[in-house]
Amino acid sequence: MPEYKPPIDAAQRRAATPLICYSVDALPTCDMALYENAREGMEKVSELRVAPRDGETFEVPAGYFFRIVSIEGPQVGDLNLWNAADLSERFFSGKTRQLHATHVSTGNRLWSTMPGLRPLATITHDTLDWYGWGDDGSGIHDVIGTRCDPYTNFMLKGLDYNNCCHSNLTRALASAKGIAAEEAEVHVHDVLNVFMCTGFTQDTHQYFMKASPVRPGDFIEFFAEIGLLGALSACPGGDCGSSHSDDATQCYPLLVEIFKPQEGALKGWRPPVRSGYSGRHGI
Ligand SMILES: [Zn+2]
């Protein structure tokens, strides 16, 4: 219950017209026809399997495509992306949410942290795009939640659980870079919750999850706008229909596939440059 009474013009104040915060019409254009042409004759060059409750890293050259594929059973994945040449530039889920929406799909981009602020990847296909928005406000592939982590789990349950997505991503990055877990951990960031079905409750606006509609064969496909290092965790929550941060739920592996584009199809295409803002901060 609120502590303070509404003012007499409360209804009028509440009736202010909502505006989209950013001039998103001015976003750099996204040439979907170019991507479609490039993927027409693309060739799979590698794949890797992410075991349940575990994480793996993968590299994707600029101009290549990668897919995250559901295999064997419904499973949610937590994705981190870095500039392969500079871990300080990484996926910026908060800005991606502001520029696109709470959940992302085909045509949306995964933006990088400042001062880069450029597309790291563009979503080119999403077999779950049919889901749209549920009556309860749910959507797929969210950028509103963060990864499950052992610290929050310990705070809430008093238990040590070491296969949360945060830990899986940390170990995978540490192993890929040959660095200590403590050193890798600071680079692990808020994720794209691949295949996860989430939203905010309509009465209390709390973050909720429900069983993902993903089924084996479903995939989300990305175009790598720059050379990427990715890390994917197969969340211990499985389809996230009951719990996470424990071993209670049935979990399945995920597949990552890397594709080389059709030869010559990206002629004239260049990786996006970092933000043109000078970075002087007005000084
Ligand atoms: Zn997780």
XYZ file of N, CA and C in Angstrom, residues 12-197:
558
model
N -4.594 13.236 -14.125
C -4.047 14.015 -15.237
C -2.551 13.713 -15.419
N -1.838 13.641 -14.295
C -0.395 13.358 -14.379
C -0.147 11.966 -14.958
N -1.026 11.041 -14.545
C -0.858 9.672 -15.054
C -1.187 9.571 -16.538
N -1.983 10.492 -17.030
C -2.459 10.413 -18.421
C -1.462 10.974 -19.433
N -0.276 11.387 -18.957
C 0.756 11.875 -19.902
C 1.014 10.806 -20.963
N 1.244 11.224 -22.181
C 1.423 10.286 -23.299
C 2.804 9.641 -23.258
N 2.871 8.303 -23.298
C 4.188 7.653 -23.343
C 4.880 7.905 -24.692
N 6.151 8.142 -24.627
C 6.948 8.335 -25.843
C 8.028 7.267 -25.892
N 8.345 6.796 -27.092
C 9.505 5.908 -27.228
C 10.734 6.770 -26.918
N 11.553 6.303 -25.960
C 12.637 7.151 -25.423
C 13.659 7.581 -26.471
N 14.006 6.655 -27.373
C 15.060 6.945 -28.342
C 14.468 7.128 -29.732
N 15.142 7.948 -30.547
C 14.724 8.130 -31.945
C 15.188 6.926 -32.740
N 14.523 5.802 -32.514
C 15.023 4.551 -33.102
C 14.927 4.521 -34.626
N 14.111 5.411 -35.186
C 14.049 5.487 -36.654
C 15.398 5.908 -37.240
N 16.230 6.535 -36.391
C 17.537 7.023 -36.867
C 18.649 5.986 -36.687
N 18.299 4.771 -36.224
C 19.334 3.730 -36.068
C 19.968 3.427 -37.431
N 21.253 3.080 -37.444
C 21.877 2.703 -38.720
C 21.058 1.602 -39.397
N 20.891 1.711 -40.681
C 20.028 0.753 -41.377
C 20.632 -0.651 -41.352
N 19.766 -1.596 -41.449
C 20.114 -3.002 -41.348
C 19.727 -3.634 -42.684
N 20.710 -4.024 -43.481
C 20.428 -4.521 -44.834
C 20.128 -6.022 -44.800
N 18.883 -6.368 -44.500
C 18.517 -7.780 -44.358
C 18.677 -8.537 -45.694
N 18.511 -7.821 -46.818
C 18.655 -8.477 -48.131
C 20.096 -8.951 -48.337
N 21.052 -8.145 -47.842
C 22.469 -8.514 -47.937
C 22.724 -9.809 -47.148
N 22.178 -9.859 -45.930
C 22.372 -11.060 -45.093
C 21.717 -12.280 -45.747
N 20.518 -12.088 -46.267
C 19.798 -13.210 -46.899
C 20.590 -13.761 -48.077
N 21.150 -12.852 -48.855
C 21.948 -13.266 -50.007
C 23.206 -14.008 -49.543
N 23.844 -13.496 -48.490
C 25.095 -14.098 -48.003
C 24.865 -15.475 -47.388
N 23.679 -15.701 -46.815
C 23.427 -16.991 -46.147
C 22.898 -18.029 -47.124
N 22.525 -17.562 -48.319
C 21.940 -18.443 -49.353
C 22.820 -19.684 -49.589
N 24.117 -19.448 -49.846
C 25.001 -20.581 -50.106
C 26.030 -20.754 -49.008
N 25.655 -20.413 -47.773
C 26.651 -20.491 -46.685
C 26.998 -21.955 -46.377
N 28.202 -22.084 -45.833
C 28.722 -23.437 -45.610
C 29.098 -23.576 -44.130
N 28.645 -24.671 -43.517
C 28.970 -24.876 -42.092
C 30.436 -25.238 -41.952
N 31.169 -24.471 -41.154
C 32.601 -24.732 -41.018
C 32.950 -25.388 -39.680
N 32.095 -25.222 -38.677
C 32.350 -25.905 -37.411
C 31.087 -25.920 -36.570
N 31.120 -26.763 -35.570
C 30.017 -26.802 -34.606
C 30.555 -27.274 -33.271
N 29.861 -26.923 -32.220
C 30.240 -27.440 -30.907
C 28.993 -27.635 -30.080
N 29.115 -28.585 -29.169
C 27.983 -28.962 -28.341
C 28.244 -28.438 -26.938
N 27.256 -27.792 -26.382
C 27.371 -27.305 -25.006
C 26.603 -28.285 -24.120
N 27.324 -28.930 -23.227
C 26.702 -29.945 -22.373
C 25.747 -29.293 -21.376
N 24.730 -30.028 -20.923
C 23.797 -29.474 -19.933
C 24.534 -28.994 -18.684
N 24.109 -27.846 -18.155
C 24.711 -27.271 -16.940
C 26.209 -26.994 -17.107
N 26.580 -26.658 -18.339
C 27.990 -26.366 -18.603
C 28.071 -25.213 -19.614
N 29.274 -24.729 -19.875
C 29.453 -23.623 -20.810
C 30.609 -23.887 -21.746
N 30.569 -23.249 -22.907
C 31.639 -23.374 -23.913
C 31.821 -22.028 -24.577
N 33.024 -21.788 -25.102
C 33.251 -20.584 -25.902
C 33.388 -20.970 -27.376
N 33.240 -19.985 -28.233
C 33.401 -20.191 -29.681
C 33.796 -18.866 -30.317
N 34.512 -18.956 -31.434
C 34.901 -17.732 -32.146
C 34.175 -17.676 -33.478
N 33.776 -16.481 -33.843
C 33.081 -16.271 -35.121
C 33.760 -15.115 -35.845
N 34.360 -15.377 -37.022
C 34.973 -14.268 -37.767
C 33.913 -13.257 -38.216
N 34.328 -12.018 -38.386
C 33.424 -10.976 -38.904
C 32.866 -11.423 -40.249
N 31.570 -11.254 -40.430
C 30.939 -11.611 -41.697
C 30.444 -13.049 -41.762
N 30.708 -13.849 -40.726
C 30.198 -15.221 -40.668
C 28.858 -15.223 -39.911
N 28.163 -16.314 -40.020
C 26.908 -16.492 -39.283
C 27.127 -17.530 -38.180
N 26.357 -17.431 -37.111
C 26.324 -18.533 -36.139
C 24.905 -18.770 -35.669
N 24.649 -20.021 -35.345
C 23.319 -20.420 -34.869
C 23.432 -21.087 -33.509
N 22.448 -20.864 -32.698
C 22.276 -21.636 -31.464
C 21.050 -22.505 -31.706
N 21.257 -23.815 -31.577
C 20.221 -24.763 -31.985
C 19.783 -25.608 -30.799
N 18.483 -25.788 -30.676
C 17.938 -26.696 -29.665
C 18.055 -28.119 -30.194
N 18.642 -28.990 -29.362
C 18.722 -30.403 -29.741
C 18.260 -31.234 -28.541
N 17.681 -32.333 -28.779
C 17.321 -33.342 -27.765
C 16.165 -32.948 -26.856
N 16.031 -31.670 -26.495
C 14.914 -31.290 -25.621
C 14.932 -29.806 -25.339
N 13.823 -29.272 -24.774
C 13.734 -27.829 -24.542
C 14.766 -27.332 -23.541
N 15.535 -26.354 -23.954
C 16.669 -25.892 -23.158
C 16.910 -24.421 -23.435
N 17.177 -23.693 -22.365
C 17.474 -22.267 -22.454
C 18.986 -22.071 -22.407
N 19.487 -21.056 -23.129
C 20.922 -20.773 -23.120
C 21.200 -19.328 -22.747
N 22.305 -19.107 -22.049
C 22.720 -17.753 -21.673
C 23.944 -17.382 -22.486
N 23.815 -16.316 -23.282
C 24.853 -15.965 -24.249
C 25.605 -14.706 -23.840
N 26.932 -14.785 -23.848
C 27.816 -13.622 -23.724
C 28.552 -13.455 -25.040
N 28.811 -12.190 -25.419
C 29.577 -11.904 -26.640
C 30.589 -10.818 -26.351
N 31.782 -11.009 -26.847
C 32.844 -10.008 -26.745
C 33.430 -9.746 -28.136
N 34.014 -8.560 -28.281
C 34.906 -8.295 -29.398
C 36.083 -9.264 -29.215
N 36.335 -10.128 -30.205
C 37.366 -11.166 -30.039
C 38.746 -10.565 -29.796
N 38.943 -9.311 -30.231
C 40.261 -8.680 -30.104
C 40.362 -7.802 -28.856
N 39.239 -7.634 -28.131
C 39.245 -6.678 -27.015
C 38.058 -6.978 -26.083
N 38.358 -7.705 -25.003
C 37.276 -8.135 -24.111
C 36.544 -6.976 -23.439
N 37.151 -5.765 -23.469
C 36.474 -4.642 -22.814
C 35.257 -4.176 -23.616
N 35.181 -4.558 -24.885
C 33.978 -4.262 -25.666
C 33.121 -5.524 -25.687
N 31.966 -5.426 -25.068
C 31.132 -6.619 -24.934
C 29.666 -6.265 -25.111
N 28.845 -7.274 -25.154
C 27.411 -7.096 -25.363
C 26.814 -6.243 -24.238
N 25.973 -5.293 -24.640
C 25.370 -4.314 -23.722
C 23.852 -4.572 -23.741
N 23.413 -5.445 -22.831
C 22.003 -5.855 -22.879
C 21.069 -4.696 -22.553
N 21.475 -3.800 -21.630
C 20.603 -2.682 -21.245
C 20.335 -1.750 -22.415
N 21.377 -1.404 -23.167
C 21.187 -0.496 -24.310
C 20.425 -1.204 -25.428
N 20.692 -2.496 -25.607
C 19.951 -3.264 -26.616
C 18.456 -3.236 -26.290
N 18.119 -3.366 -25.014
C 16.723 -3.314 -24.558
C 16.113 -1.948 -24.866
N 16.874 -0.879 -24.614
C 16.353 0.464 -24.853
C 16.173 0.757 -26.336
N 17.075 0.224 -27.151
C 17.005 0.506 -28.585
C 16.005 -0.395 -29.306
N 15.767 -1.588 -28.795
C 14.835 -2.504 -29.461
C 13.641 -2.791 -28.552
N 13.767 -3.743 -27.666
C 12.637 -4.112 -26.803
C 13.142 -5.036 -25.703
N 12.224 -5.453 -24.838
C 12.580 -6.354 -23.737
C 13.035 -7.716 -24.248
N 12.537 -8.099 -25.454
C 12.876 -9.378 -26.059
C 13.244 -9.085 -27.516
N 14.192 -9.828 -28.052
C 14.691 -9.507 -29.394
C 14.440 -10.656 -30.366
N 14.389 -10.287 -31.639
C 14.164 -11.295 -32.679
C 14.762 -10.782 -33.992
N 14.351 -11.389 -35.091
C 14.931 -11.093 -36.407
C 14.945 -9.592 -36.714
N 16.108 -9.112 -37.156
C 16.253 -7.695 -37.520
C 16.794 -6.847 -36.379
N 16.729 -7.373 -35.154
C 17.306 -6.640 -34.016
C 18.802 -6.924 -33.951
N 19.496 -6.000 -33.288
C 20.943 -6.140 -33.180
C 21.363 -6.225 -31.724
N 22.495 -6.847 -31.513
C 23.061 -6.912 -30.167
C 24.175 -5.877 -30.127
N 23.952 -4.816 -29.348
C 24.856 -3.667 -29.325
C 25.969 -3.858 -28.313
N 27.071 -3.143 -28.563
C 28.230 -3.282 -27.676
C 28.280 -2.146 -26.667
N 29.075 -2.371 -25.630
C 29.245 -1.378 -24.571
C 29.953 -0.131 -25.090
N 29.759 0.969 -24.360
C 30.471 2.210 -24.672
C 31.948 2.040 -24.289
N 32.886 2.668 -24.986
C 32.654 3.660 -26.033
C 32.456 3.091 -27.437
N 32.373 1.791 -27.600
C 32.178 1.221 -28.944
C 30.786 1.540 -29.475
N 29.790 1.086 -28.732
C 28.376 1.252 -29.087
C 28.128 1.056 -30.580
N 28.304 -0.181 -30.984
C 28.052 -0.568 -32.380
C 27.450 -1.976 -32.362
N 26.827 -2.385 -33.467
C 26.257 -3.730 -33.473
C 27.363 -4.788 -33.451
N 27.283 -5.714 -32.499
C 28.197 -6.860 -32.485
C 27.654 -7.947 -33.400
N 26.334 -8.061 -33.410
C 25.683 -9.115 -34.196
C 24.277 -8.662 -34.559
N 23.775 -9.219 -35.651
C 22.397 -8.953 -36.084
C 21.667 -10.284 -36.131
N 20.459 -10.317 -35.594
C 19.665 -11.556 -35.628
C 19.060 -11.686 -37.026
N 19.401 -12.773 -37.707
C 18.943 -12.935 -39.099
C 17.794 -13.947 -39.226
N 17.694 -14.867 -38.294
C 16.553 -15.798 -38.315
C 16.231 -16.234 -36.895
N 14.968 -16.535 -36.660
C 14.513 -16.934 -35.332
C 13.262 -17.789 -35.522
N 13.408 -19.089 -35.338
C 12.263 -19.981 -35.609
C 11.160 -19.837 -34.560
N 11.438 -19.078 -33.478
C 10.393 -18.850 -32.462
C 9.737 -17.478 -32.623
N 9.950 -16.846 -33.791
C 9.357 -15.503 -33.956
C 7.833 -15.548 -33.982
N 7.267 -16.734 -34.220
C 5.797 -16.878 -34.223
C 5.198 -16.577 -32.850
N 6.013 -16.688 -31.789
C 5.464 -16.539 -30.434
C 4.976 -15.109 -30.187
N 5.743 -14.142 -30.716
C 5.346 -12.742 -30.511
C 5.262 -12.408 -29.032
N 4.107 -11.882 -28.616
C 3.898 -11.529 -27.207
C 2.730 -12.333 -26.653
N 2.946 -12.975 -25.512
C 1.867 -13.710 -24.852
C 0.873 -12.746 -24.200
N -0.331 -13.247 -23.885
C -1.338 -12.423 -23.199
C -0.825 -11.931 -21.844
N 0.116 -12.685 -21.269
C 0.684 -12.301 -19.967
C 1.896 -11.385 -20.143
N 2.145 -10.920 -21.386
C 3.272 -10.012 -21.637
C 4.579 -10.743 -21.879
N 4.539 -12.074 -21.939
C 5.785 -12.834 -22.114
C 6.305 -12.738 -23.544
N 7.586 -12.928 -23.679
C 8.247 -12.980 -24.980
C 9.433 -13.923 -24.889
N 10.116 -14.104 -26.012
C 11.247 -15.051 -26.086
C 12.540 -14.262 -26.322
N 13.646 -14.800 -25.876
C 14.997 -14.230 -26.043
C 15.067 -12.871 -25.342
N 15.055 -12.867 -24.024
C 14.981 -11.577 -23.329
C 16.337 -10.956 -23.039
N 16.268 -9.613 -22.955
C 17.411 -8.824 -22.496
C 16.996 -8.035 -21.247
N 16.096 -8.656 -20.458
C 15.669 -8.010 -19.205
C 16.220 -8.733 -17.981
N 16.422 -10.015 -18.096
C 16.978 -10.745 -16.957
C 18.490 -10.776 -17.077
N 19.121 -11.233 -16.055
C 20.557 -11.456 -16.139
C 20.787 -12.959 -15.951
N 22.047 -13.375 -15.929
C 22.302 -14.808 -15.820
C 22.074 -15.277 -14.389
N 21.671 -16.558 -14.232
C 21.583 -17.097 -12.875
C 23.005 -17.165 -12.320
N 23.158 -16.890 -11.019
C 24.508 -16.793 -10.465
C 24.546 -17.339 -9.041
N 25.724 -17.796 -8.608
C 25.822 -18.453 -7.300
C 25.677 -17.488 -6.126
N 25.928 -16.213 -6.351
C 25.865 -15.247 -5.236
C 24.417 -14.989 -4.824
N 23.565 -14.756 -5.838
C 22.145 -14.536 -5.543
C 21.539 -15.807 -4.950
N 21.940 -16.948 -5.529
C 21.424 -18.220 -5.039
C 21.799 -18.443 -3.580
N 23.043 -18.094 -3.250
C 23.507 -18.256 -1.864
C 22.743 -17.314 -0.932
N 22.522 -16.084 -1.405
C 21.810 -15.096 -0.584
C 20.388 -15.574 -0.283
N 19.746 -16.184 -1.290
C 18.333 -16.559 -1.135
C 18.135 -17.932 -0.505
N 19.076 -18.852 -0.775
C 18.874 -20.231 -0.309
C 19.944 -20.712 0.665
N 21.044 -19.950 0.778
C 22.127 -20.370 1.673
C 22.854 -21.603 1.169
N 22.784 -21.856 -0.145
C 23.405 -23.054 -0.711
C 24.514 -22.683 -1.678
N 25.552 -23.519 -1.718
C 26.583 -23.375 -2.748
C 26.139 -24.188 -3.956
N 25.960 -23.522 -5.079
C 25.661 -24.253 -6.319
C 26.566 -23.682 -7.393
N 27.378 -24.525 -7.997
C 28.469 -24.019 -8.835
C 28.272 -24.214 -10.330
N 27.056 -24.547 -10.728
C 26.803 -24.689 -12.167
C 25.776 -23.682 -12.685
N 25.700 -22.539 -11.999
C 24.877 -21.446 -12.517
C 25.511 -20.944 -13.811
N 24.706 -20.253 -14.638
C 25.234 -19.746 -15.912
C 26.434 -18.831 -15.689
N 26.385 -18.014 -14.648
C 27.515 -17.111 -14.365
C 28.807 -17.917 -14.201
N 28.732 -19.005 -13.456
C 29.924 -19.832 -13.216
C 30.334 -20.569 -14.488
N 29.345 -21.069 -15.230
C 29.661 -21.792 -16.475
C 30.356 -20.871 -17.473
N 29.849 -19.639 -17.581
C 30.449 -18.670 -18.513
C 31.850 -18.280 -18.040
N 32.013 -18.103 -16.742
C 33.317 -17.737 -16.174
C 34.355 -18.828 -16.468
N 33.995 -20.069 -16.190
C 34.946 -21.170 -16.409
C 35.291 -21.314 -17.887
N 34.266 -21.155 -18.742
C 34.502 -21.297 -20.189
C 35.454 -20.209 -20.675
N 35.244 -18.979 -20.227
C 36.121 -17.879 -20.662
C 37.533 -18.069 -20.103
N 37.630 -18.478 -18.841
C 38.946 -18.693 -18.221
C 39.727 -19.749 -19.003
N 39.044 -20.810 -19.374
C 39.708 -21.882 -20.098
C 40.122 -21.415 -21.510
N 39.240 -20.656 -22.188
C 39.565 -20.188 -23.548
C 40.743 -19.231 -23.546
N 40.846 -18.408 -22.507
C 41.887 -17.380 -22.470
C 43.115 -17.819 -21.667
N 43.029 -18.972 -21.007
C 44.147 -19.436 -20.184
C 44.405 -18.506 -19.009
N 43.326 -17.993 -18.425
C 43.466 -17.084 -17.280
C 42.715 -17.665 -16.078
N 42.963 -17.096 -14.910
C 42.306 -17.579 -13.695
C 40.819 -17.212 -13.736
N 40.013 -18.006 -13.030
C 38.568 -17.747 -12.986
C 38.276 -16.338 -12.464
N 39.056 -15.905 -11.467
C 38.836 -14.568 -10.881
C 39.050 -13.479 -11.939
N 40.002 -13.708 -12.816
C 40.300 -12.732 -13.854
C 39.224 -12.762 -14.943
N 38.731 -13.950 -15.233
C 37.706 -14.092 -16.274
C 36.362 -13.545 -15.798
N 36.094 -13.709 -14.504
C 34.759 -13.397 -13.975
C 34.331 -11.955 -14.239
N 35.281 -11.018 -14.184
C 34.921 -9.606 -14.363
C 34.472 -9.292 -15.799
N 34.763 -10.192 -16.721
C 34.350 -9.966 -18.113
C 32.968 -10.563 -18.412
N 32.485 -11.400 -17.504
C 31.168 -12.027 -17.713
C 30.089 -10.979 -17.456
N 29.123 -10.911 -18.338
C 28.171 -9.793 -18.323
C 26.740 -10.271 -18.518
N 25.821 -9.299 -18.400
C 24.406 -9.605 -18.607
C 24.206 -10.195 -19.992
N 23.299 -11.139 -20.067
C 23.241 -12.051 -21.213
C 22.084 -11.734 -22.152
N 22.124 -12.398 -23.293
C 20.900 -12.611 -24.065
C 20.383 -13.972 -23.597
N 19.171 -13.985 -23.068
C 18.570 -15.237 -22.600
C 17.931 -15.960 -23.775
N 18.741 -16.752 -24.448
C 18.312 -17.422 -25.678
C 17.239 -18.479 -25.361
N 16.157 -18.430 -26.097
C 15.008 -19.356 -25.996
C 14.207 -19.191 -24.697
N 14.639 -18.325 -23.801
C 13.939 -18.216 -22.517
C 12.643 -17.425 -22.689
N 11.584 -17.873 -22.015
C 10.269 -17.219 -22.085
C 10.028 -16.483 -20.766
